Short mmCIF file of C-alpha atoms in Angstrom, two decimals:
data_model
loop_
_atom_site.label_atom_id
_atom_site.label_comp_id
_atom_site.label_asym_id
_atom_site.label_seq_id
_atom_site.Cartn_x
_atom_site.Cartn_y
_atom_site.Cartn_z
CA MET A 1 84.81 83.37 106.48
CA PRO A 2 87.43 84.98 104.21
CA LYS A 3 90.33 86.75 105.91
CA LEU A 4 92.11 89.91 104.90
CA TYR A 5 95.63 90.11 106.31
CA ALA A 6 96.43 93.82 106.43
CA MET A 7 98.69 96.40 108.06
CA ASP A 8 97.22 99.75 109.12
CA GLY A 9 100.20 101.74 107.81
CA SER A 10 99.97 100.27 104.31
CA GLN A 11 98.11 102.32 101.70
CA PRO A 12 97.11 99.24 99.62
CA CYS A 13 95.73 97.60 102.77
CA ARG A 14 93.82 100.75 103.72
CA ALA A 15 92.30 100.89 100.23
CA VAL A 16 90.95 97.34 100.55
CA LYS A 17 89.68 97.94 104.10
CA TRP A 18 88.03 101.18 102.99
CA PHE A 19 86.34 99.45 100.05
CA ILE A 20 84.96 96.73 102.33
CA ALA A 21 83.59 99.33 104.74
CA ALA A 22 82.30 101.73 102.08
CA HIS A 23 80.33 99.01 100.32
CA ASP A 24 79.15 97.17 103.45
CA ILE A 25 80.73 93.90 102.34
CA PRO A 26 79.91 91.37 105.06
CA GLY A 27 81.80 88.36 106.25
CA VAL A 28 85.43 89.41 105.84
CA GLU A 29 87.61 89.00 108.92
CA VAL A 30 90.42 91.57 109.04
CA VAL A 31 93.59 90.18 110.61
CA SER A 32 96.21 92.70 111.68
CA CYS A 33 99.60 91.73 110.27
CA ASP A 34 102.47 94.14 110.94
CA ALA A 35 105.11 93.64 108.26
CA LEU A 36 107.46 96.10 109.97
CA ALA A 37 107.42 93.95 113.10
CA GLY A 38 108.24 90.82 111.09
CA GLN A 39 104.79 89.26 111.21
CA THR A 40 104.91 88.56 107.47
CA GLN A 41 108.19 86.66 107.82
CA THR A 42 106.86 83.77 109.88
CA PRO A 43 106.55 80.25 108.46
CA GLU A 44 102.77 80.46 108.96
CA TYR A 45 102.43 83.66 106.93
CA ASN A 46 104.88 82.38 104.32
CA ARG A 47 102.36 79.60 103.58
CA ILE A 48 99.76 82.30 102.89
CA ASN A 49 101.97 84.63 100.87
CA ASN A 50 105.50 83.55 100.02
CA LYS A 51 106.33 87.11 98.94
CA GLN A 52 105.80 88.02 102.61
CA GLN A 53 103.76 91.11 101.77
CA VAL A 54 100.39 92.54 102.71
CA PRO A 55 97.55 92.62 101.83
CA SER A 56 96.60 88.99 101.43
CA PHE A 57 93.00 87.85 100.99
CA VAL A 58 92.43 84.22 101.96
CA PHE A 59 89.27 82.45 100.82
CA ASP A 60 87.53 79.73 102.84
CA ASP A 61 88.97 77.06 100.53
CA GLY A 62 92.54 78.31 101.09
CA ALA A 63 92.93 80.15 97.77
CA VAL A 64 94.76 83.47 98.13
CA LEU A 65 94.84 86.84 96.35
CA THR A 66 97.95 88.86 97.16
CA GLU A 67 97.69 92.12 95.23
CA SER A 68 95.39 94.94 96.33
CA GLY A 69 94.19 95.54 92.76
CA ALA A 70 93.19 91.89 92.37
CA ILE A 71 91.49 91.91 95.78
CA LEU A 72 89.58 95.09 94.93
CA ALA A 73 88.52 93.74 91.53
CA TYR A 74 87.26 90.54 93.14
CA LEU A 75 85.35 92.39 95.86
CA ALA A 76 83.81 94.80 93.34
CA THR A 77 82.68 91.93 91.14
CA GLU A 78 81.22 89.94 94.03
CA ALA A 79 79.44 92.97 95.49
CA LYS A 80 78.31 94.08 92.01
CA VAL A 81 79.84 97.52 92.47
CA GLU A 82 80.03 99.49 89.26
CA ALA A 83 82.57 102.19 88.54
CA GLU A 84 81.39 105.78 88.71
CA TYR A 85 83.20 108.19 86.42
#
């Protein structure tokens, strides 16, 4: 199951979490990761994202997306969500 490492106070993280909820995207585990408390500065998190930032989206095979725009684009493509203008 893919994991989204996110912090509630982060707007980019909230955007990804909102997108997942709004489009009923199943199978994504959301892991709380408080950057302000130093949780992104651990050796374990550094292996996920060496920039030590959130959000990070970790695939089952260990591949990682670390920018909210890239995560949103991936999720939209996988869920076949089309833009509404």
